[in-house]
PDB file of C-alpha atoms in Angstrom:
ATOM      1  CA  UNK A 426     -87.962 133.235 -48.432  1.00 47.00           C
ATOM      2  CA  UNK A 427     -91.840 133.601 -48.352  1.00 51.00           C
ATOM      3  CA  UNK A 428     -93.164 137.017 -49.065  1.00 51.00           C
ATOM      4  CA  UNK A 429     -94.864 138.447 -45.905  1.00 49.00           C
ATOM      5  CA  UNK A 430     -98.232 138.483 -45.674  1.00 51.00           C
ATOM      6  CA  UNK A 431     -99.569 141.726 -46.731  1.00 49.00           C
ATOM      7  CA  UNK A 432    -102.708 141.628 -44.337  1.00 46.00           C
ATOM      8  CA  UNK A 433    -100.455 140.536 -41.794  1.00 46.00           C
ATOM      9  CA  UNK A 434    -101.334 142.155 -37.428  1.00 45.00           C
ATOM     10  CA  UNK A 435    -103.717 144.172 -39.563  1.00 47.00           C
ATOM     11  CA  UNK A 436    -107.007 142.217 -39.688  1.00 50.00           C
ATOM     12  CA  UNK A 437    -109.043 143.917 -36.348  1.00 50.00           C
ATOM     13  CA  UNK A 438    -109.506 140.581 -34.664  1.00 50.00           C
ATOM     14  CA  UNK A 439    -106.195 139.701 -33.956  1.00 56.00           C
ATOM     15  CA  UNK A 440    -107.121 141.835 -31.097  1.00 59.00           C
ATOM     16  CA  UNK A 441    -110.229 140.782 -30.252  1.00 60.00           C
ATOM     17  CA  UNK A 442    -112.408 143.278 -28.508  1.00 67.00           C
ATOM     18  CA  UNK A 443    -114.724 141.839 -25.165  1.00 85.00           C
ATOM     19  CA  UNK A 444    -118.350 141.093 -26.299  1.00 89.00           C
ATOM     20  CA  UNK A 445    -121.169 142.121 -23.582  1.00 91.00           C
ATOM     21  CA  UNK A 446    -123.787 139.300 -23.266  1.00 92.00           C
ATOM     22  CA  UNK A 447    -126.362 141.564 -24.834  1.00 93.00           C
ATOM     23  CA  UNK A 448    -123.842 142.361 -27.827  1.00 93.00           C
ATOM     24  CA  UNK A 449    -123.468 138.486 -27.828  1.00 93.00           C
ATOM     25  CA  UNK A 450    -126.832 137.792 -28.246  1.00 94.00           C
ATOM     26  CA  UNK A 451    -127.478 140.207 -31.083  1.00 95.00           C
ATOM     27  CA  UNK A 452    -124.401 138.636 -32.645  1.00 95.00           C
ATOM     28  CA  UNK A 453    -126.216 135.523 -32.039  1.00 95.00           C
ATOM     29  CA  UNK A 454    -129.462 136.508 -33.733  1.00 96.00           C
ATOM     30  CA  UNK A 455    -127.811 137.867 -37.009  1.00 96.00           C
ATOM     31  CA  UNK A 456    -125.741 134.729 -36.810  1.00 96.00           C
ATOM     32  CA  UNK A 457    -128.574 132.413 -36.833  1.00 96.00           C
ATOM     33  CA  UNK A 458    -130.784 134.743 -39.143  1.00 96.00           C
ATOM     34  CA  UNK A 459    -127.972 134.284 -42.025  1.00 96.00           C
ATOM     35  CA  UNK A 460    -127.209 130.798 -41.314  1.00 96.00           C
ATOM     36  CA  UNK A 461    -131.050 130.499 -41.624  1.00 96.00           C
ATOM     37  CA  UNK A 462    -131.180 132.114 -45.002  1.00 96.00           C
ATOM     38  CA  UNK A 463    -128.190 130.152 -46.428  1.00 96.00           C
ATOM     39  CA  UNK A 464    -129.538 127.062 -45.518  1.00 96.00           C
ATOM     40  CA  UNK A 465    -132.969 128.234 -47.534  1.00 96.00           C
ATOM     41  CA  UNK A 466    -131.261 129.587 -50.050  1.00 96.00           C
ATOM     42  CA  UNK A 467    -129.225 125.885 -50.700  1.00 97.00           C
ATOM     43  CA  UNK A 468    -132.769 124.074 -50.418  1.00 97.00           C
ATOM     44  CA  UNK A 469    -134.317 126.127 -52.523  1.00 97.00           C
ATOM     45  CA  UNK A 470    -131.195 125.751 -55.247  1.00 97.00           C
ATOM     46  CA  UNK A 471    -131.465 122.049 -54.189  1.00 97.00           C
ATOM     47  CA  UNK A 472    -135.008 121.835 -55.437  1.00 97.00           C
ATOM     48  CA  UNK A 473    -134.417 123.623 -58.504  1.00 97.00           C
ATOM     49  CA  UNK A 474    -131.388 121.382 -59.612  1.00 97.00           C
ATOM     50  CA  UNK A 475    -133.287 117.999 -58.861  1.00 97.00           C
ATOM     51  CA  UNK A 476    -136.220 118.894 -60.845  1.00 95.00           C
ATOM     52  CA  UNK A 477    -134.349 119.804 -63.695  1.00 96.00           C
ATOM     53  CA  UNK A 478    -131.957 116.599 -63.903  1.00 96.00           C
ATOM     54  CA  UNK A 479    -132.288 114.961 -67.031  1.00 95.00           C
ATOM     55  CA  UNK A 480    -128.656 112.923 -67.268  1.00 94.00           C
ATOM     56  CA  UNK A 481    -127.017 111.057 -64.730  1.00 91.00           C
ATOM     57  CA  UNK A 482    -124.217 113.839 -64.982  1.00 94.00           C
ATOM     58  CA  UNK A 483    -127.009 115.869 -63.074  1.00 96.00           C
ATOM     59  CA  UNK A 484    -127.723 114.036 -60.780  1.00 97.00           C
ATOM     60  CA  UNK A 485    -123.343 113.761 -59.316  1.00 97.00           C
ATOM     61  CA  UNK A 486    -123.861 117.994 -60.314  1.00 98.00           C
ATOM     62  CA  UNK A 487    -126.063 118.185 -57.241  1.00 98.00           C
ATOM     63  CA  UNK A 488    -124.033 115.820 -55.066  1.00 98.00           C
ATOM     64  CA  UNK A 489    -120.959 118.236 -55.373  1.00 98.00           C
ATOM     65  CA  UNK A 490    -123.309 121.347 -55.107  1.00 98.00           C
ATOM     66  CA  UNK A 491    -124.328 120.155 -51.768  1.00 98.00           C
ATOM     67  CA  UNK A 492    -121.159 118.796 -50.508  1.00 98.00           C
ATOM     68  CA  UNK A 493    -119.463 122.305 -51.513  1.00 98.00           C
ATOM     69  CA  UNK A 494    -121.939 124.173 -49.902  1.00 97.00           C
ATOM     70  CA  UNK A 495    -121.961 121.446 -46.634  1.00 97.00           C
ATOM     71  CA  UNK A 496    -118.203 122.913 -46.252  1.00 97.00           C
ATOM     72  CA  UNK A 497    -118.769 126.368 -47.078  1.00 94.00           C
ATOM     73  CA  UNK A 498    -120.905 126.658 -44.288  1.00 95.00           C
ATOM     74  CA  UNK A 499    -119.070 123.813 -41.828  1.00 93.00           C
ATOM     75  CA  UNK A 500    -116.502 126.739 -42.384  1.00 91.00           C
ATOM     76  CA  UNK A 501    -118.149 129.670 -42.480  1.00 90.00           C
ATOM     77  CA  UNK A 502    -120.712 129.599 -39.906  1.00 93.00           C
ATOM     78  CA  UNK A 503    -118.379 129.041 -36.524  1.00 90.00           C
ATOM     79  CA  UNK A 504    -119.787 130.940 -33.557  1.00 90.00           C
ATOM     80  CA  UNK A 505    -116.034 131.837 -31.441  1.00 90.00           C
ATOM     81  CA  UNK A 506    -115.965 134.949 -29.703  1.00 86.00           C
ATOM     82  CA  UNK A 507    -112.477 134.995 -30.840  1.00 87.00           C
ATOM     83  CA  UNK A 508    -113.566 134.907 -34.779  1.00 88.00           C
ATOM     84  CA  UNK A 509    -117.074 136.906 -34.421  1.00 92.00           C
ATOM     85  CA  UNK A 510    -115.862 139.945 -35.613  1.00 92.00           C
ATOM     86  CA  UNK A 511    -114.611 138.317 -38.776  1.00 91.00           C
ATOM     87  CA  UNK A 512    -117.161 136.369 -39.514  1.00 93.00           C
ATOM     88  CA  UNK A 513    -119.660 139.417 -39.316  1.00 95.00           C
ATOM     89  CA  UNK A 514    -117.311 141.178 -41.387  1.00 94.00           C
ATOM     90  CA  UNK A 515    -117.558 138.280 -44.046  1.00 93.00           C
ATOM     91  CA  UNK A 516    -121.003 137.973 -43.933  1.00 95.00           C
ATOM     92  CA  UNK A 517    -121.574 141.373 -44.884  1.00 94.00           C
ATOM     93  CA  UNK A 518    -119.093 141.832 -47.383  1.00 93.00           C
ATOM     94  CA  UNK A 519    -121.093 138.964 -48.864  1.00 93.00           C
ATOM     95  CA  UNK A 520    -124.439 140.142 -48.684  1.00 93.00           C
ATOM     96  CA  UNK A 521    -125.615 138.029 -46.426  1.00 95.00           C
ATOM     97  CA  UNK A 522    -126.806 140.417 -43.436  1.00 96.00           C
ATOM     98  CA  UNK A 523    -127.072 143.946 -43.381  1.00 94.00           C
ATOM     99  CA  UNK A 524    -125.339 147.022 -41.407  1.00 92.00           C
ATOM    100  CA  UNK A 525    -129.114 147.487 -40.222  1.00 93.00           C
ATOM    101  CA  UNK A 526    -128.761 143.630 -37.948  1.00 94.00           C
ATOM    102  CA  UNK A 527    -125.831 145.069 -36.418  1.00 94.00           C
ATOM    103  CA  UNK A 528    -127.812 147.960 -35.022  1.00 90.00           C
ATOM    104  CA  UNK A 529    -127.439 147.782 -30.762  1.00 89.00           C
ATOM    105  CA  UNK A 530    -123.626 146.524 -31.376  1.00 92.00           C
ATOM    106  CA  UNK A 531    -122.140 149.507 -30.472  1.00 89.00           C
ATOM    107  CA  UNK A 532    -120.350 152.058 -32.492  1.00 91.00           C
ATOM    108  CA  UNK A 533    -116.743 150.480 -31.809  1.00 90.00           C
ATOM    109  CA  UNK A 534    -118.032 146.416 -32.885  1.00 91.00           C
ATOM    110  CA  UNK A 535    -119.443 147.976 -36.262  1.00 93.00           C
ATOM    111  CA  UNK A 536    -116.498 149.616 -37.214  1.00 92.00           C
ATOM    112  CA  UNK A 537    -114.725 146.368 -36.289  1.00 91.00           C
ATOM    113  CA  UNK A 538    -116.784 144.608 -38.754  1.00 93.00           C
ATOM    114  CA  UNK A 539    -116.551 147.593 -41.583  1.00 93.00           C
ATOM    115  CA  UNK A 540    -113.089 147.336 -41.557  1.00 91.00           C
ATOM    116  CA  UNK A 541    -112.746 143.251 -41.507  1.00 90.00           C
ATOM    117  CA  UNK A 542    -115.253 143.749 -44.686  1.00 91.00           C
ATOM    118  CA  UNK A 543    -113.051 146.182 -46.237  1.00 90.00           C
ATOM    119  CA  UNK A 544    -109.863 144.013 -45.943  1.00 89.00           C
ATOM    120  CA  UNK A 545    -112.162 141.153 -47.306  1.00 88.00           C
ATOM    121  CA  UNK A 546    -113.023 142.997 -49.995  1.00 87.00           C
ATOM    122  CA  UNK A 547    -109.598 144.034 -51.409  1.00 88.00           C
ATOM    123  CA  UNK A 548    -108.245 140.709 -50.463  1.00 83.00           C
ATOM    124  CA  UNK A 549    -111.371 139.343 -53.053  1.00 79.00           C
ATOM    125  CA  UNK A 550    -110.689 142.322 -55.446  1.00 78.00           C
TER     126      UNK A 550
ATOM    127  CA  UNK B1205    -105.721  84.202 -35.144  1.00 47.00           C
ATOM    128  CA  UNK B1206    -108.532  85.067 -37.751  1.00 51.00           C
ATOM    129  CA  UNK B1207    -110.876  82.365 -38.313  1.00 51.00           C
ATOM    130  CA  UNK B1208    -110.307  81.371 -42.414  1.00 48.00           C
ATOM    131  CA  UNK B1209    -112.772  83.078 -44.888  1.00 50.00           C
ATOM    132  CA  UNK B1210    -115.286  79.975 -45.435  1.00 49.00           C
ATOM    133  CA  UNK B1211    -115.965  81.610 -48.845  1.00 46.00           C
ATOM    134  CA  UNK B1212    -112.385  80.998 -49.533  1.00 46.00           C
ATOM    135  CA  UNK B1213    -111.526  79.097 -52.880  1.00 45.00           C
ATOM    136  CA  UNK B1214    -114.792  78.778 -53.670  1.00 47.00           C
ATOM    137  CA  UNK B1215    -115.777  81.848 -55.352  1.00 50.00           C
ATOM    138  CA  UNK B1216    -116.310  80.833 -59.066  1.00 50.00           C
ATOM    139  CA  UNK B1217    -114.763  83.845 -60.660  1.00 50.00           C
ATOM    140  CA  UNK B1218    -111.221  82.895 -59.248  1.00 55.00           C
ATOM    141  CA  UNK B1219    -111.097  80.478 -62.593  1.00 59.00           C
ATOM    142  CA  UNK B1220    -112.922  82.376 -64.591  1.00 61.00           C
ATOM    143  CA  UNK B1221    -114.026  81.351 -68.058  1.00 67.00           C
ATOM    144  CA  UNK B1222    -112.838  82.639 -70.981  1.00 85.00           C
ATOM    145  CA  UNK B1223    -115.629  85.209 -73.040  1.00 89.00           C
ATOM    146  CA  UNK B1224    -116.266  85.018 -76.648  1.00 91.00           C
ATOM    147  CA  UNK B1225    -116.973  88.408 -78.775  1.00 92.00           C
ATOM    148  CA  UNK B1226    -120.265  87.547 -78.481  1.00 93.00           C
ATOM    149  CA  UNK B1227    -121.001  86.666 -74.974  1.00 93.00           C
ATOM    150  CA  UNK B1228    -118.846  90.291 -74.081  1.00 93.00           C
ATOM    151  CA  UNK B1229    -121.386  91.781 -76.098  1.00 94.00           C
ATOM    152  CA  UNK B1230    -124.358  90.230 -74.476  1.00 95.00           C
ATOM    153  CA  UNK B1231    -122.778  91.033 -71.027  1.00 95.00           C
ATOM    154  CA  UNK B1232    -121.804  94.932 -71.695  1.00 96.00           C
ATOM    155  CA  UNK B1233    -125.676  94.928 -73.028  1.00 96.00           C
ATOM    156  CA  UNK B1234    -126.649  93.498 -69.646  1.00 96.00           C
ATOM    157  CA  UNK B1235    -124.177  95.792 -67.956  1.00 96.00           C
ATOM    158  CA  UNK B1236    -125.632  99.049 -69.675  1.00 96.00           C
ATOM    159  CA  UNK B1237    -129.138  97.980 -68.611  1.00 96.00           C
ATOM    160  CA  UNK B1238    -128.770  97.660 -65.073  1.00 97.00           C
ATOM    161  CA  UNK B1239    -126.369 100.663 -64.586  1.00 96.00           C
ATOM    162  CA  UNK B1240    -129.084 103.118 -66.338  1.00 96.00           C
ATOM    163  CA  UNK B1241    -131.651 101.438 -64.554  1.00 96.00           C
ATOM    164  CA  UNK B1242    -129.944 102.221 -61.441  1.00 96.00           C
ATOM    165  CA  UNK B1243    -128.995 105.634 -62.218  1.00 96.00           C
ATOM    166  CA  UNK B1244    -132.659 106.187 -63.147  1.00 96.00           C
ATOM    167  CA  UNK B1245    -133.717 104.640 -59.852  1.00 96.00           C
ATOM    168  CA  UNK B1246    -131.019 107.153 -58.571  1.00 97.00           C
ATOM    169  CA  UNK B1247    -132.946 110.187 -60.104  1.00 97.00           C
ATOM    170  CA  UNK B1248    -136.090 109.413 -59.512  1.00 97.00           C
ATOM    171  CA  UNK B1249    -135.240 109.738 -55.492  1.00 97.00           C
ATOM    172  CA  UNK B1250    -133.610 112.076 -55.341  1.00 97.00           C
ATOM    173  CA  UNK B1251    -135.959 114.407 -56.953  1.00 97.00           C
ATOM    174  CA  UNK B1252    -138.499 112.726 -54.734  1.00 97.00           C
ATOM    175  CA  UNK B1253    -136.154 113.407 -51.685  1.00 97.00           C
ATOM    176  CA  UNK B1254    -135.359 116.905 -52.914  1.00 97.00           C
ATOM    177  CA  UNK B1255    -139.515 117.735 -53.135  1.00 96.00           C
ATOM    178  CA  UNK B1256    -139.798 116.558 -49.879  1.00 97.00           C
ATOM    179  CA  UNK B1257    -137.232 118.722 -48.052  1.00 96.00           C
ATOM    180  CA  UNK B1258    -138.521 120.503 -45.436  1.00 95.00           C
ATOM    181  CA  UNK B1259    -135.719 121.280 -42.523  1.00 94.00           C
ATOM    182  CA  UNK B1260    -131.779 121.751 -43.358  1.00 91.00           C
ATOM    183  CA  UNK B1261    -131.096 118.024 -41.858  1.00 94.00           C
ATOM    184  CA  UNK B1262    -133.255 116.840 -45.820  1.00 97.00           C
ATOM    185  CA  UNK B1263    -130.745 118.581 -47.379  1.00 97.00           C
ATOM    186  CA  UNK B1264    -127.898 116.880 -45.593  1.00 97.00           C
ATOM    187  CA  UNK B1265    -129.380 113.341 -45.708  1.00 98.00           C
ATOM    188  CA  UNK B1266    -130.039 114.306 -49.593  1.00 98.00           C
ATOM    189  CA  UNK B1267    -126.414 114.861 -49.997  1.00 98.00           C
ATOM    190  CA  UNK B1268    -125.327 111.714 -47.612  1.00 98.00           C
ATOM    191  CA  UNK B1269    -127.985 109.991 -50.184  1.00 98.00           C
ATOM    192  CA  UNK B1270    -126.155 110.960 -53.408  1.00 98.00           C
ATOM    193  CA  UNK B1271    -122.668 109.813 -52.158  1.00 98.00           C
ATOM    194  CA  UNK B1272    -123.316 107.101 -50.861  1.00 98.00           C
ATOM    195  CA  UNK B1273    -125.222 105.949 -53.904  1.00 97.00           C
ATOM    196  CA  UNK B1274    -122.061 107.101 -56.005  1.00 97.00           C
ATOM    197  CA  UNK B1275    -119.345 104.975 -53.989  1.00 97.00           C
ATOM    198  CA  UNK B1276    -121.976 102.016 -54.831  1.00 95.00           C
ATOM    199  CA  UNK B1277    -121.861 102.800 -58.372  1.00 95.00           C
ATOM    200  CA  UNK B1278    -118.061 102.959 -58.635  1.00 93.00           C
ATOM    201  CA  UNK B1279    -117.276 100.266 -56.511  1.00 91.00           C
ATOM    202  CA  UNK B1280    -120.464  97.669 -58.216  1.00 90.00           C
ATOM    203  CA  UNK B1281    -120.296  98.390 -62.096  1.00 93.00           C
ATOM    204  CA  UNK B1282    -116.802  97.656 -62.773  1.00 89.00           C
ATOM    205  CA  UNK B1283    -116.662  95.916 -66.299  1.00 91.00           C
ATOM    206  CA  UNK B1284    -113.331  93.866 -66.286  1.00 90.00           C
ATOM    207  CA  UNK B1285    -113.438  90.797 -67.959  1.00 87.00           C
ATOM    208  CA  UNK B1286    -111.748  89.105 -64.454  1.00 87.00           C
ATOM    209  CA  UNK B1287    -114.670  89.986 -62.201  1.00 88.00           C
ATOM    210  CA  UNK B1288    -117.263  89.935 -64.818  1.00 92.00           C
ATOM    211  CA  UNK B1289    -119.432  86.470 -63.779  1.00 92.00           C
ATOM    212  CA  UNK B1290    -119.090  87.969 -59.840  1.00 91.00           C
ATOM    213  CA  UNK B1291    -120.218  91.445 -61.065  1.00 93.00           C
ATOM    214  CA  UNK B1292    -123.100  89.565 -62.897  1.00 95.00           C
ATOM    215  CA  UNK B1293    -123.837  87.321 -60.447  1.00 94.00           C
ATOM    216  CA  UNK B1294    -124.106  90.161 -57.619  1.00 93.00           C
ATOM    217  CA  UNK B1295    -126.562  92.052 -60.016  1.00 95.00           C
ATOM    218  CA  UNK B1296    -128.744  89.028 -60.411  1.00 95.00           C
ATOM    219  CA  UNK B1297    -128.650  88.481 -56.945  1.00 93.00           C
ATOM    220  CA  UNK B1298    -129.546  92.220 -56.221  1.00 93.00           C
ATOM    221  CA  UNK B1299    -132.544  91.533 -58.872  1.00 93.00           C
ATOM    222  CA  UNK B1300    -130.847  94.383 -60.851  1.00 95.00           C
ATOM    223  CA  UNK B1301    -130.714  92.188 -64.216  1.00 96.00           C
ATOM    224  CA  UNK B1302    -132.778  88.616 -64.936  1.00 94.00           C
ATOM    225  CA  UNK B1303    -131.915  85.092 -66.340  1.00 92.00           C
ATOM    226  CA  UNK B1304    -133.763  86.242 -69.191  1.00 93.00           C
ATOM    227  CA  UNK B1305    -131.232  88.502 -70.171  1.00 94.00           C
ATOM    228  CA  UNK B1306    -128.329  86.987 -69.730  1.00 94.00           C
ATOM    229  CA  UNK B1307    -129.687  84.276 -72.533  1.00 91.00           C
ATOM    230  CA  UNK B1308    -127.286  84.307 -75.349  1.00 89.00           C
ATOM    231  CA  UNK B1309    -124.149  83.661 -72.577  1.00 92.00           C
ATOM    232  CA  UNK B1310    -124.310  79.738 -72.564  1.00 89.00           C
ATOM    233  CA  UNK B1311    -125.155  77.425 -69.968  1.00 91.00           C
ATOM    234  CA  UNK B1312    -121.521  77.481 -68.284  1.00 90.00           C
ATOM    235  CA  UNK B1313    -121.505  81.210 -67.832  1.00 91.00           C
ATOM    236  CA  UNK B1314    -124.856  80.830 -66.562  1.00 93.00           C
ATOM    237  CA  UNK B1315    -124.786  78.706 -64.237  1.00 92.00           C
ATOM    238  CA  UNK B1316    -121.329  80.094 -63.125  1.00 91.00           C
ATOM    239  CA  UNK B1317    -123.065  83.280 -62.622  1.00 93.00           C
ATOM    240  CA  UNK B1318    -125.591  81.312 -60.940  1.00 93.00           C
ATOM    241  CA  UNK B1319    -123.268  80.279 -58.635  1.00 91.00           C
ATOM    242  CA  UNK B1320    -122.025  83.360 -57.213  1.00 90.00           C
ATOM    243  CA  UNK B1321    -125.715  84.780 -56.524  1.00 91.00           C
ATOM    244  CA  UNK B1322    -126.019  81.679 -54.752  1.00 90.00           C
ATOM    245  CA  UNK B1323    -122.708  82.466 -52.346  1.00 89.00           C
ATOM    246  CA  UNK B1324    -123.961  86.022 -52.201  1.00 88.00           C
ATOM    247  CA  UNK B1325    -126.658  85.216 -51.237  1.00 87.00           C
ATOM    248  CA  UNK B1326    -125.803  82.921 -48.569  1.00 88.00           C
ATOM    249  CA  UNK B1327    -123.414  85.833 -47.193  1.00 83.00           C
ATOM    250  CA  UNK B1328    -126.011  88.383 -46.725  1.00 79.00           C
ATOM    251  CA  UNK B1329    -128.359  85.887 -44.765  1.00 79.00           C
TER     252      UNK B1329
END
């Protein structure tokens, strides 16, 4: 018999709260803003890897750096109302936007996220 | 019904030739050259690519770039013994390797390589 999930009816989007269109759109923005800085952040690492391949062996390095990070983000990055609450919540347990983008959310979508970060977090620990 | 492959019993390599010590040697020298030189050629764009990114899309054609030009790899510089005057002759006919270096072989090998540029080269037209 599988063990039951411990995180089981307790991550908060399993009931989905309604998103207002302006709520939407500010979900939108941060959404784009990280996305944005990812994709930056994998050029610039892009860059830095090509100019410092010396062996062949570098060269298949940067082909599975990209095609990891191509995935991480195919997955990652997926803009459904029904999943928007945990993917804010994973983007800022990892750092990549800030409780300060959430600001005009509303009180009730930010705790939301807090707590999908906080089961994130243990879940990582 | 499929129309019969006109290559069909004609490729040399379906008899192929038995290699001395020596004429392996001279072809795994040959072999050596033309994969390094490709893996160079390999480098060299891709840092050129990587200095030119700009928008995400670079990064993505960088990668499609890199895996592509590994399947060829894989799939072209395959040193069995069975395949070797095809393998040979599709490097000559890519320009990847000269006449001049595959002196040492013998005029039979040669000209059997010969012969398979020649039907590669009469495919790709």
């Amino acid at each position: 018999m599988r063990a039951p999930n411990r995180t089981q009816n307790v991550y908060p989007y399993q009931n989905e709260p309604t998103w207002s269109r302006s709520q939407k759109a500010i979900a939108r923005k941060v959404f784009d803003a990280a996305l944005k800085r990812e994709l930056q952040e994998i050029m610039r690492q892009a860059k830095r890897m090509a100019n410092q391949m010396k062996e062949p062996a570098d060269v298949w390095a940067l082909e599975r750096y990209l095609t990891q990070r191509r995935k991480d983000i195919d997955r990652n990055y997926d803009f459904r109302l029904s999943r928007l609450t945990q993917m804010l919540g994973r983007l800022l347990c990892e750092g990549r936007i800030t409780e300060e983008e959430l600001r005009g959310l509303g009180e009730d979508k930010v705790m939301a996220i807090r707590s999908c970060t906080k089961v994130l977090s243990e879940d990582a620990a």
